[in-house]
């Protein structure tokens, strides 16, 4: 008995990541952005019960100023409402179980991606930083110590590394304060150079939130607050992440569609711009087909919608549910493969 | 930034002397003594194709190298440590060249002296990620700073970034190739005003626009 799984290929429909035409973003519903959902946002982000390496912890390269301030803020996390943010190798680790809206998903899905500020792994050589966040005041403080790999002018940190650190602190604060996801604008005014190995304290605060945009500002200064290194302001686009239901989809198929288990290794995956979904042959008959369609509607509407309803990918992101297919599934789009 | 500027300026002066494009120190013995380290190690020029460069990047590189043939454009070499080895007591290296091939910043900058503009061909690697699948805003800010800074350093000498204002229009997918164009708008005394845009390789998508203000530094005064 040979089980034949039918591989159904759907093109996600992008050159690079985004359509070249009018850039229509999913709308943001502010109702869900505040109140109790903020607590779940933080707990999802912080991932306390995890064995991922947390880079935002003291190590031998931290200067005394940084250690002192770190312990000062750590005390404040006990009583004053501050939270110490963990820092993982990639932003994917912070948002497990969530994903970008499908229109913004890109094809390159290399597992070796590192967040820019955590890619220099040797202690003390690159970015040494920790961010403390205050949810109710929508403020954060970042303790940043640049290492020798961030050099620009001899003995001082590269301007770009400070801009990157400011953008990174903005980005974490904007996300936790109001689901700000993408930087729209970053305006940095450099005042003084930061000596390598010394501490810069970034004080960040959210100014206002309106029209799907979050306005945020920062002052970077020395420990004693006598020297201002830079002042910056930024604007972030609010965008909600979606639940990553691809695993749920596989589970649904396994539990309700098949009398026996699926062959191992069949699960939806995206590679090189083509999303492959293995659907068992039994599902192709009429009665089961409607079940499959119902299941698919719960999950990747956009990707699989383009498969069933037109050979060409859609040019605009249709967030409406897919229409009934005009032609049966098998015509021209399905490639039977052996086990 | 400053260190890369001084290194680039030294190279520019050497390149201007001869347009043939041979290694700058080869014909100038004085420059050769200062250029090479005491261990006689030839510094690696990172602004040249390597196996991690994508097809798009190589194509654009070849296009610009053709433009260099008539002398209107020049390619800027790029070194990890620009000064003499004698001074290399620290492990410091230029921020944008501290990654293995293909993982971080892969870029080359060309400049046009007559039009006072620079073009940077940039491919961001997987270690520059921000939002999953896209380039970190800070990484593109660093490259804009490097390109605009080079554009300011050509007429201005030693310069420092005073202000950088970047408008991000679209997120840049990781590992894609972008072209950063920068030009000098005006000079007022010690202030240099520049603008810049970041486009896709085929110029169809505009990713970001930026303006920058750079200040000419007095080489006699110290930095702090």
Coordinates of C-alpha atoms in Angstrom, one line a residue:
Chain A
X1 CA 0.0 0.0 0.0
X2 CA 1.6 3.1 -1.2
X3 CA 0.4 6.3 0.4
X4 CA 0.5 9.0 -2.1
X5 CA 0.6 12.5 -0.8
X6 CA -0.2 15.2 -3.3
X7 CA 2.1 18.1 -3.1
X8 CA 0.3 21.3 -3.7
X9 CA 2.5 24.2 -4.5
X10 CA 1.4 27.7 -4.0
X11 CA 3.4 30.7 -4.9
X12 CA 3.3 33.3 -2.3
X13 CA 3.4 36.0 -4.8
X14 CA 6.2 38.5 -4.2
X15 CA 9.3 39.7 -5.9
X16 CA 11.5 40.1 -2.9
X17 CA 9.0 40.6 -0.2
X18 CA 6.4 43.2 -1.1
X19 CA 4.4 44.0 -4.2
X20 CA 5.8 46.8 -6.3
X21 CA 2.4 48.4 -6.5
X22 CA 0.4 50.4 -4.0
X23 CA 1.6 49.5 -0.5
X24 CA -1.4 48.5 1.4
X25 CA -0.9 47.5 5.0
X26 CA -3.1 45.5 7.2
X27 CA -5.1 47.8 9.4
X28 CA -4.3 48.0 13.1
X29 CA -7.1 47.7 15.6
X30 CA -6.2 49.7 18.6
X31 CA -8.8 48.1 20.8
X32 CA -6.7 45.0 21.3
X33 CA -3.4 46.9 21.7
X34 CA -3.9 48.1 25.3
X35 CA -5.1 46.9 28.6
X36 CA -4.6 43.2 29.5
X37 CA -3.2 42.3 26.1
X38 CA -0.1 44.3 27.1
X39 CA 0.6 41.9 29.9
X40 CA 0.4 39.0 27.6
X41 CA 2.6 40.8 25.1
X42 CA 5.3 41.2 27.7
X43 CA 5.1 37.7 28.9
X44 CA 5.2 36.4 25.4
X45 CA 8.1 38.6 24.6
X46 CA 10.1 37.8 27.8
X47 CA 9.8 34.0 27.5
X48 CA 10.8 33.5 31.1
X49 CA 10.7 29.7 30.9
X50 CA 13.2 29.1 28.2
X51 CA 16.6 27.6 27.7
X52 CA 17.5 30.2 25.1
X53 CA 20.7 32.1 25.9
X54 CA 19.9 35.5 27.4
X55 CA 22.6 38.0 26.4
X56 CA 21.3 40.7 28.6
X57 CA 23.1 39.5 31.7
X58 CA 26.4 40.7 33.3
X59 CA 29.6 39.3 32.1
X60 CA 33.3 39.9 32.8
X61 CA 33.5 42.7 30.1
X62 CA 31.0 45.0 31.8
X63 CA 32.6 48.1 33.2
X64 CA 32.0 49.1 36.9
X65 CA 29.6 51.9 35.9
X66 CA 27.5 49.4 33.9
X67 CA 27.4 46.8 36.7
X68 CA 26.4 49.5 39.3
X69 CA 23.6 50.8 37.3
X70 CA 22.5 47.3 36.3
X71 CA 22.1 46.4 40.0
X72 CA 20.4 49.6 40.7
X73 CA 17.7 48.9 38.1
X74 CA 17.5 45.3 39.1
X75 CA 16.4 46.5 42.6
X76 CA 13.8 48.7 40.9
X77 CA 12.4 45.7 39.1
X78 CA 11.3 44.3 42.5
X79 CA 9.3 47.2 43.7
X80 CA 9.0 50.1 41.2
X81 CA 7.4 48.3 38.3
X82 CA 10.5 48.0 36.0
X83 CA 11.0 44.9 33.9
X84 CA 14.4 43.7 32.8
X85 CA 14.1 42.6 29.1
X86 CA 15.8 39.4 28.1
X87 CA 17.8 39.5 24.8
X88 CA 17.9 36.5 22.6
X89 CA 19.9 35.7 19.5
X90 CA 17.0 36.6 17.1
X91 CA 13.7 38.4 17.3
X92 CA 12.1 35.2 16.2
X93 CA 12.9 33.8 19.7
X94 CA 11.0 36.7 21.3
X95 CA 7.8 36.1 19.3
X96 CA 7.5 32.4 19.3
X97 CA 4.0 31.4 18.3
X98 CA 3.6 34.6 16.4
X99 CA 4.4 35.8 12.9
X100 CA 4.3 38.8 10.6
X101 CA 1.1 39.4 8.6
X102 CA 1.4 37.1 5.6
X103 CA 1.8 40.0 3.1
X104 CA 5.1 40.8 4.8
X105 CA 6.5 37.3 5.1
X106 CA 9.7 36.9 3.1
X107 CA 11.1 33.9 1.4
X108 CA 14.5 33.9 3.0
X109 CA 14.1 31.9 6.1
X110 CA 17.6 31.0 7.1
X111 CA 17.9 29.7 10.6
X112 CA 21.3 31.3 11.0
X113 CA 19.8 34.8 11.3
X114 CA 21.0 36.9 14.2
X115 CA 19.6 40.2 15.4
X116 CA 22.1 42.8 14.4
X117 CA 22.9 43.9 17.9
X118 CA 23.7 40.3 19.1
X119 CA 25.7 39.0 16.2
X120 CA 29.2 39.7 17.7
X121 CA 29.3 36.8 20.2
X122 CA 32.6 37.4 21.9
X123 CA 32.0 39.0 25.2
X124 CA 32.9 42.6 25.3
X125 CA 33.8 43.0 21.6
X126 CA 30.6 44.3 20.2
X127 CA 27.4 45.5 21.8
X128 CA 27.1 45.0 25.5
X129 CA 23.7 46.2 26.5
X130 CA 20.6 45.6 28.7
X131 CA 17.2 47.3 28.5
X132 CA 14.9 47.9 31.4
X133 CA 11.3 48.8 30.5
X134 CA 8.6 50.4 32.6
X135 CA 5.2 49.4 31.2
X136 CA 2.9 52.0 32.8
X137 CA 5.2 54.9 32.2
X138 CA 6.1 53.6 28.7
X139 CA 9.7 54.4 29.3
X140 CA 12.9 52.4 29.0
X141 CA 16.5 52.7 29.9
X142 CA 19.3 51.0 28.0
X143 CA 22.8 50.6 29.4
X144 CA 25.1 50.4 26.4
X145 CA 28.8 49.7 26.4
X146 CA 30.4 49.6 22.9
X147 CA 33.3 47.3 22.3
X148 CA 36.4 47.5 20.0
X149 CA 34.5 45.9 17.0
X150 CA 32.2 48.9 16.9
X151 CA 35.0 51.3 16.3
X152 CA 34.7 54.3 14.0
X153 CA 37.1 57.2 14.9
X154 CA 40.1 55.7 16.7
X155 CA 39.2 54.9 20.3
X156 CA 35.5 55.9 19.9
X157 CA 32.3 54.1 18.8
X158 CA 31.1 54.3 15.2
X159 CA 28.1 56.6 14.8
X160 CA 26.3 53.9 13.1
X161 CA 26.6 51.6 16.1
X162 CA 25.0 54.2 18.3
X163 CA 22.2 54.7 15.7
X164 CA 21.7 51.0 15.7
X165 CA 21.5 50.8 19.5
X166 CA 19.0 53.6 19.6
X167 CA 16.9 52.0 16.9
X168 CA 17.0 48.7 18.8
X169 CA 16.0 50.2 22.1
X170 CA 13.2 52.2 20.3
X171 CA 12.1 49.0 18.6
X172 CA 11.7 47.0 21.8
X173 CA 10.1 49.9 23.7
X174 CA 7.7 50.6 20.8
X175 CA 6.7 47.0 20.5
X176 CA 6.0 46.5 24.2
X177 CA 4.4 49.9 24.6
X178 CA 2.1 49.8 21.6
X179 CA 3.0 47.0 19.1
X180 CA 5.2 49.3 17.1
X181 CA 6.9 47.1 14.7
X182 CA 8.7 48.9 11.8
X183 CA 10.8 52.0 12.0
X184 CA 9.3 54.7 9.8
X185 CA 11.7 57.5 10.7
X186 CA 14.8 57.8 12.7
X187 CA 16.4 61.2 13.3
X188 CA 19.6 61.2 15.2
X189 CA 21.5 64.3 16.3
X190 CA 25.1 63.4 17.3
X191 CA 26.7 65.7 20.0
X192 CA 29.7 63.9 21.3
X193 CA 31.6 60.7 20.6
X194 CA 31.4 57.7 23.0
X195 CA 34.8 56.4 24.1
X196 CA 35.0 52.7 23.5
X197 CA 34.4 50.6 26.6
X198 CA 32.6 53.3 28.5
X199 CA 29.0 53.4 29.4
X200 CA 26.2 55.3 27.6
X201 CA 22.8 55.5 29.2
X202 CA 19.9 55.8 26.8
X203 CA 16.7 57.2 28.2
X204 CA 13.8 56.4 26.0
X205 CA 10.2 57.5 26.3
X206 CA 7.1 57.2 24.1
X207 CA 5.8 60.7 23.3
X208 CA 2.4 59.9 21.7
X209 CA 0.5 57.4 19.7
X210 CA -1.8 58.4 16.9
X211 CA -2.9 57.2 13.4
X212 CA -1.2 53.8 13.6
X213 CA 2.1 55.5 14.5
X214 CA 4.0 55.6 17.7
X215 CA 6.3 58.6 18.4
X216 CA 9.3 57.9 20.6
X217 CA 12.4 59.9 21.7
X218 CA 15.8 59.3 23.3
X219 CA 18.6 61.0 25.0
X220 CA 21.9 59.2 25.2
X221 CA 24.3 60.5 27.9
X222 CA 27.2 59.5 30.1
X223 CA 26.7 57.9 33.5
X224 CA 27.1 61.2 35.4
X225 CA 24.8 62.9 32.9
X226 CA 27.4 65.6 32.2
X227 CA 27.9 64.6 28.6
X228 CA 25.2 64.2 26.0
X229 CA 26.2 61.8 23.3
X230 CA 23.2 62.1 21.1
X231 CA 19.5 63.0 20.9
X232 CA 17.2 61.0 18.7
X233 CA 13.5 60.8 17.8
X234 CA 11.7 58.0 15.9
X235 CA 8.4 57.0 14.5
X236 CA 7.2 53.4 14.5
X237 CA 4.4 51.8 12.6
X238 CA 1.9 49.8 14.7
X239 CA 1.3 46.4 13.3
X240 CA -0.2 43.4 15.0
X241 CA 1.5 40.0 14.7
X242 CA -0.6 37.0 13.8
X243 CA -0.8 33.7 15.4
X244 CA 1.5 31.2 13.7
X245 CA -1.0 28.4 13.0
X246 CA 1.0 26.3 10.7
X247 CA 1.5 23.7 13.3
X248 CA -2.1 23.7 14.2
X249 CA -2.9 23.1 10.5
X250 CA -0.8 20.0 10.5
X251 CA -2.4 18.8 13.6
X252 CA -5.8 19.3 12.2
X253 CA -5.0 17.3 9.1
X254 CA -3.6 14.5 11.2
X255 CA -6.4 14.3 13.6
X256 CA -9.5 14.8 11.6
X257 CA -8.7 14.0 7.9
X258 CA -6.9 10.7 8.0
X259 CA -7.7 7.4 9.5
X260 CA -4.0 6.7 9.9
X261 CA -1.1 9.0 10.6
X262 CA 0.5 11.2 8.0
X263 CA 3.9 10.1 6.7
X264 CA 6.5 11.7 8.9
X265 CA 8.0 14.9 7.8
X266 CA 4.9 16.2 6.0
X267 CA 4.2 19.6 7.3
X268 CA 3.7 23.0 5.7
X269 CA 7.0 24.7 5.1
X270 CA 8.1 27.7 3.1
X271 CA 11.3 27.5 1.0
X272 CA 12.5 29.8 -1.8
X273 CA 9.2 31.7 -2.1
X274 CA 7.1 28.5 -2.6
X275 CA 5.0 27.2 0.2
X276 CA 4.4 23.4 0.0
X277 CA 1.6 21.7 1.7
X278 CA 1.3 18.0 1.7
X279 CA -2.3 16.9 1.5
X280 CA -3.1 13.2 1.6
X281 CA -4.6 11.7 -1.5
X282 CA -7.8 10.7 0.4
X283 CA -8.6 14.4 0.9
X284 CA -9.0 15.1 -2.8
X285 CA -12.5 13.5 -3.0
X286 CA -15.5 15.9 -2.8
X287 CA -16.8 15.4 0.7
X288 CA -13.3 15.6 2.2
X289 CA -12.3 18.5 0.0
X290 CA -14.8 20.8 1.6
X291 CA -13.3 19.9 5.0
X292 CA -9.8 20.7 3.7
X293 CA -11.0 24.0 2.4
X294 CA -12.6 24.8 5.7
X295 CA -9.4 23.9 7.6
X296 CA -7.3 25.9 5.2
X297 CA -9.5 29.0 5.7
X298 CA -8.6 29.0 9.3
X299 CA -4.9 29.2 8.5
X300 CA -3.0 30.5 5.5
X301 CA -5.9 32.1 3.6
X302 CA -3.7 34.2 1.4
X303 CA -1.2 31.7 0.3
X304 CA -3.5 28.8 -0.3
X305 CA -6.2 31.2 -1.7
X306 CA -3.9 32.0 -4.5
X307 CA -3.4 28.4 -5.2
X308 CA -7.0 27.4 -5.5
X309 CA -8.5 30.3 -7.2
X310 CA -6.1 31.5 -9.7
X311 CA -2.8 30.3 -11.2
X312 CA -1.3 33.8 -10.8
X313 CA -0.6 35.2 -7.4
X314 CA -2.6 38.2 -6.2
X315 CA -1.0 41.6 -6.5
X316 CA -2.7 43.1 -3.5
X317 CA -3.1 41.4 -0.2
X318 CA -6.7 40.2 0.0
X319 CA -7.6 39.8 3.6
X320 CA -11.1 38.7 2.7
X321 CA -11.9 35.0 2.9
X322 CA -11.3 33.0 -0.3
X323 CA -14.2 32.4 -2.7
X324 CA -15.3 28.9 -3.7
X325 CA -12.9 27.5 -6.3
X326 CA -14.1 27.7 -9.9
X327 CA -12.3 24.5 -10.9
X328 CA -11.5 21.4 -9.1
X329 CA -8.3 21.2 -7.2
X330 CA -6.4 18.8 -9.4
X331 CA -6.4 20.8 -12.7
X332 CA -2.9 22.1 -13.5
X333 CA -1.9 23.0 -10.0
X334 CA -1.3 19.7 -8.3
X335 CA 1.7 17.6 -8.8
X336 CA 1.4 14.1 -7.5
X337 CA 4.5 12.8 -6.0
X338 CA 5.6 9.4 -4.8
X339 CA 6.0 8.7 -1.1
Chain B
X1 CA 34.0 56.9 10.5
X2 CA 37.0 59.2 10.8
X3 CA 39.4 56.4 10.4
X4 CA 37.8 55.1 7.3
X5 CA 37.7 58.6 6.0
X6 CA 41.4 59.2 6.5
X7 CA 42.2 55.9 4.9
X8 CA 39.9 56.6 2.0
X9 CA 41.4 60.1 1.5
X10 CA 44.9 58.7 1.4
X11 CA 43.7 56.3 -1.2
X12 CA 41.9 58.9 -3.2
X13 CA 45.0 61.1 -3.4
X14 CA 47.0 58.1 -4.6
X15 CA 44.4 57.1 -7.1
X16 CA 44.0 60.6 -8.5
X17 CA 47.7 60.5 -9.3
X18 CA 47.3 57.6 -11.7
X19 CA 44.1 56.5 -13.4
X20 CA 45.3 53.0 -14.4
X21 CA 44.0 51.4 -11.2
X22 CA 47.0 49.5 -10.0
X23 CA 47.6 49.0 -6.3
X24 CA 48.3 52.5 -5.0
X25 CA 51.5 51.9 -3.1
X26 CA 53.2 50.0 -6.0
X27 CA 54.5 53.1 -7.7
X28 CA 55.1 55.4 -4.8
X29 CA 57.9 54.1 -2.5
X30 CA 57.1 56.6 0.2
X31 CA 53.5 55.6 0.3
X32 CA 54.6 52.0 0.2
X33 CA 56.7 52.4 3.4
X34 CA 53.8 54.0 5.2
X35 CA 51.1 51.7 3.7
X36 CA 52.6 48.3 4.5
X37 CA 53.0 47.1 8.1
X38 CA 56.3 46.2 9.7
X39 CA 55.4 42.6 9.1
X40 CA 54.9 43.4 5.4
X41 CA 51.3 42.1 5.4
X42 CA 49.1 43.4 2.6
X43 CA 45.8 44.5 4.0
X44 CA 42.8 42.8 2.5
X45 CA 40.6 45.0 0.4
X46 CA 37.1 44.0 1.4
X47 CA 35.4 46.1 -1.4
X48 CA 36.0 43.3 -3.9
X49 CA 33.7 40.4 -4.9
X50 CA 33.8 37.3 -2.8
X51 CA 31.9 34.0 -2.9
X52 CA 29.1 35.4 -0.7
X53 CA 28.2 38.1 -3.2
X54 CA 24.9 37.4 -5.0
X55 CA 24.4 37.6 -8.7
X56 CA 22.7 41.0 -8.5
X57 CA 25.6 42.4 -6.5
X58 CA 28.2 41.1 -9.0
X59 CA 26.2 42.5 -11.9
X60 CA 26.0 45.9 -10.4
X61 CA 29.7 45.8 -9.4
X62 CA 30.7 45.0 -13.0
X63 CA 28.5 47.8 -14.3
X64 CA 30.2 50.3 -12.1
X65 CA 33.6 49.0 -12.8
X66 CA 32.9 49.7 -16.5
X67 CA 32.0 53.2 -15.5
X68 CA 35.4 53.5 -13.8
X69 CA 37.2 52.9 -17.0
X70 CA 36.8 56.4 -18.3
X71 CA 37.9 57.9 -15.1
X72 CA 34.7 59.6 -14.1
X73 CA 34.0 57.0 -11.3
X74 CA 36.4 55.6 -8.8
X75 CA 36.0 52.5 -6.6
X76 CA 37.0 53.0 -2.9
X77 CA 39.1 50.2 -1.4
X78 CA 38.0 49.2 2.1
X79 CA 40.2 47.9 4.9
X80 CA 39.4 46.4 8.3
X81 CA 42.2 48.2 10.0
X82 CA 43.3 51.3 8.2
X83 CA 46.3 52.5 10.1
X84 CA 49.8 51.1 10.5
X85 CA 50.1 47.9 12.4
X86 CA 52.4 49.6 14.9
X87 CA 49.4 51.3 16.3
X88 CA 47.3 48.2 16.4
X89 CA 47.6 47.4 20.0
X90 CA 43.8 47.1 20.5
X91 CA 41.7 44.6 18.7
X92 CA 39.7 47.4 17.2
X93 CA 38.5 47.0 13.7
X94 CA 36.2 49.1 11.5
X95 CA 32.7 48.3 12.5
X96 CA 31.3 47.5 9.1
X97 CA 34.1 45.1 8.2
X98 CA 34.1 42.9 11.3
X99 CA 32.1 40.0 10.0
X100 CA 32.9 36.8 8.1
X101 CA 32.2 36.9 4.4
X102 CA 28.5 37.1 3.6
X103 CA 27.2 37.2 7.2
X104 CA 27.3 41.0 7.8
X105 CA 27.9 44.0 5.6
X106 CA 28.9 43.2 2.0
X107 CA 29.4 46.5 0.3
X108 CA 31.5 48.6 -2.1
X109 CA 31.4 52.3 -2.5
X110 CA 32.0 54.2 -5.8
X111 CA 32.4 57.9 -6.1
X112 CA 32.1 60.5 -8.8
X113 CA 34.3 63.5 -8.1
X114 CA 32.7 65.8 -10.8
X115 CA 29.1 65.2 -9.7
X116 CA 30.1 65.0 -6.0
X117 CA 28.1 61.9 -5.4
X118 CA 28.7 58.4 -4.1
X119 CA 27.0 55.1 -4.8
X120 CA 27.2 52.1 -2.4
X121 CA 26.2 48.6 -3.5
X122 CA 25.1 46.9 -0.3
X123 CA 24.1 43.3 0.5
X124 CA 23.0 42.8 4.1
X125 CA 23.7 39.3 5.5
X126 CA 21.8 37.2 8.0
X127 CA 23.6 38.7 11.0
X128 CA 21.9 42.1 10.3
X129 CA 18.4 41.0 11.0
X130 CA 15.8 43.1 12.8
X131 CA 12.2 42.1 12.3
X132 CA 12.5 38.5 11.2
X133 CA 13.2 38.3 7.5
X134 CA 14.2 42.0 7.2
X135 CA 17.2 44.2 7.6
X136 CA 17.6 45.9 11.0
X137 CA 16.9 49.7 10.8
X138 CA 20.2 50.3 12.6
X139 CA 22.2 48.3 10.0
X140 CA 20.7 50.4 7.1
X141 CA 21.4 53.5 9.2
X142 CA 25.0 52.5 9.5
X143 CA 25.4 52.0 5.8
X144 CA 23.6 55.3 5.1
X145 CA 26.0 57.0 7.5
X146 CA 29.0 55.3 5.8
X147 CA 27.9 56.3 2.3
X148 CA 26.9 59.8 3.1
X149 CA 30.0 60.2 5.2
X150 CA 32.2 59.2 2.3
X151 CA 30.3 61.7 0.1
X152 CA 31.0 64.4 2.6
X153 CA 34.7 63.5 3.2
X154 CA 35.6 63.9 -0.5
X155 CA 35.1 67.6 -0.6
X156 CA 35.2 68.2 3.1
X157 CA 38.2 66.3 4.3
X158 CA 37.8 65.0 7.9
X159 CA 34.2 65.3 8.8
X160 CA 31.9 64.1 11.6
X161 CA 28.2 63.2 11.5
X162 CA 26.1 65.9 13.2
X163 CA 22.7 64.9 12.1
X164 CA 21.2 61.9 10.3
X165 CA 17.5 61.9 9.5
X166 CA 16.2 58.7 7.8
X167 CA 12.7 58.0 6.5
X168 CA 12.1 54.3 6.1
X169 CA 9.5 53.8 3.3
X170 CA 9.7 50.0 3.1
X171 CA 11.5 47.3 5.0
X172 CA 14.4 45.8 3.2
X173 CA 14.4 42.0 2.9
X174 CA 17.5 40.3 4.4
X175 CA 20.2 39.2 1.9
X176 CA 18.9 41.4 -0.9
X177 CA 21.0 43.9 -2.8
X178 CA 20.3 47.7 -2.5
X179 CA 21.9 50.7 -4.1
X180 CA 22.5 53.7 -1.8
X181 CA 22.9 57.0 -3.7
X182 CA 24.2 60.0 -1.9
X183 CA 24.9 63.5 -3.1
X184 CA 26.2 66.8 -1.7
X185 CA 23.5 69.4 -1.8
X186 CA 25.4 72.5 -0.4
X187 CA 28.3 73.6 1.7
X188 CA 27.9 76.5 4.2
X189 CA 31.2 77.2 5.9
X190 CA 32.0 74.1 7.9
X191 CA 28.6 72.5 7.4
X192 CA 27.9 70.1 4.6
X193 CA 24.4 69.2 3.7
X194 CA 23.8 65.9 1.9
X195 CA 20.9 63.8 0.9
X196 CA 20.6 60.1 0.0
X197 CA 18.1 57.5 -1.1
X198 CA 18.1 53.7 -0.9
X199 CA 16.7 51.8 -3.8
X200 CA 16.4 48.2 -4.9
X201 CA 18.9 46.8 -7.5
X202 CA 16.5 47.5 -10.4
X203 CA 15.7 50.9 -9.0
X204 CA 12.0 50.1 -9.0
X205 CA 11.5 50.2 -5.2
X206 CA 12.4 53.1 -3.0
X207 CA 13.3 51.8 0.5
X208 CA 14.5 54.9 2.3
X209 CA 15.4 58.5 2.0
X210 CA 17.7 60.4 4.2
X211 CA 19.3 63.7 4.8
X212 CA 22.5 64.3 6.7
X213 CA 24.5 67.2 8.1
X214 CA 28.2 66.8 8.5
X215 CA 30.7 69.1 10.1
X216 CA 34.3 69.7 8.9
X217 CA 36.7 69.1 11.8
X218 CA 39.8 71.0 12.5
X219 CA 42.6 68.5 12.2
X220 CA 44.6 70.3 14.8
X221 CA 42.0 70.0 17.6
X222 CA 41.5 66.7 19.4
X223 CA 38.2 64.8 19.2
X224 CA 37.0 65.2 22.8

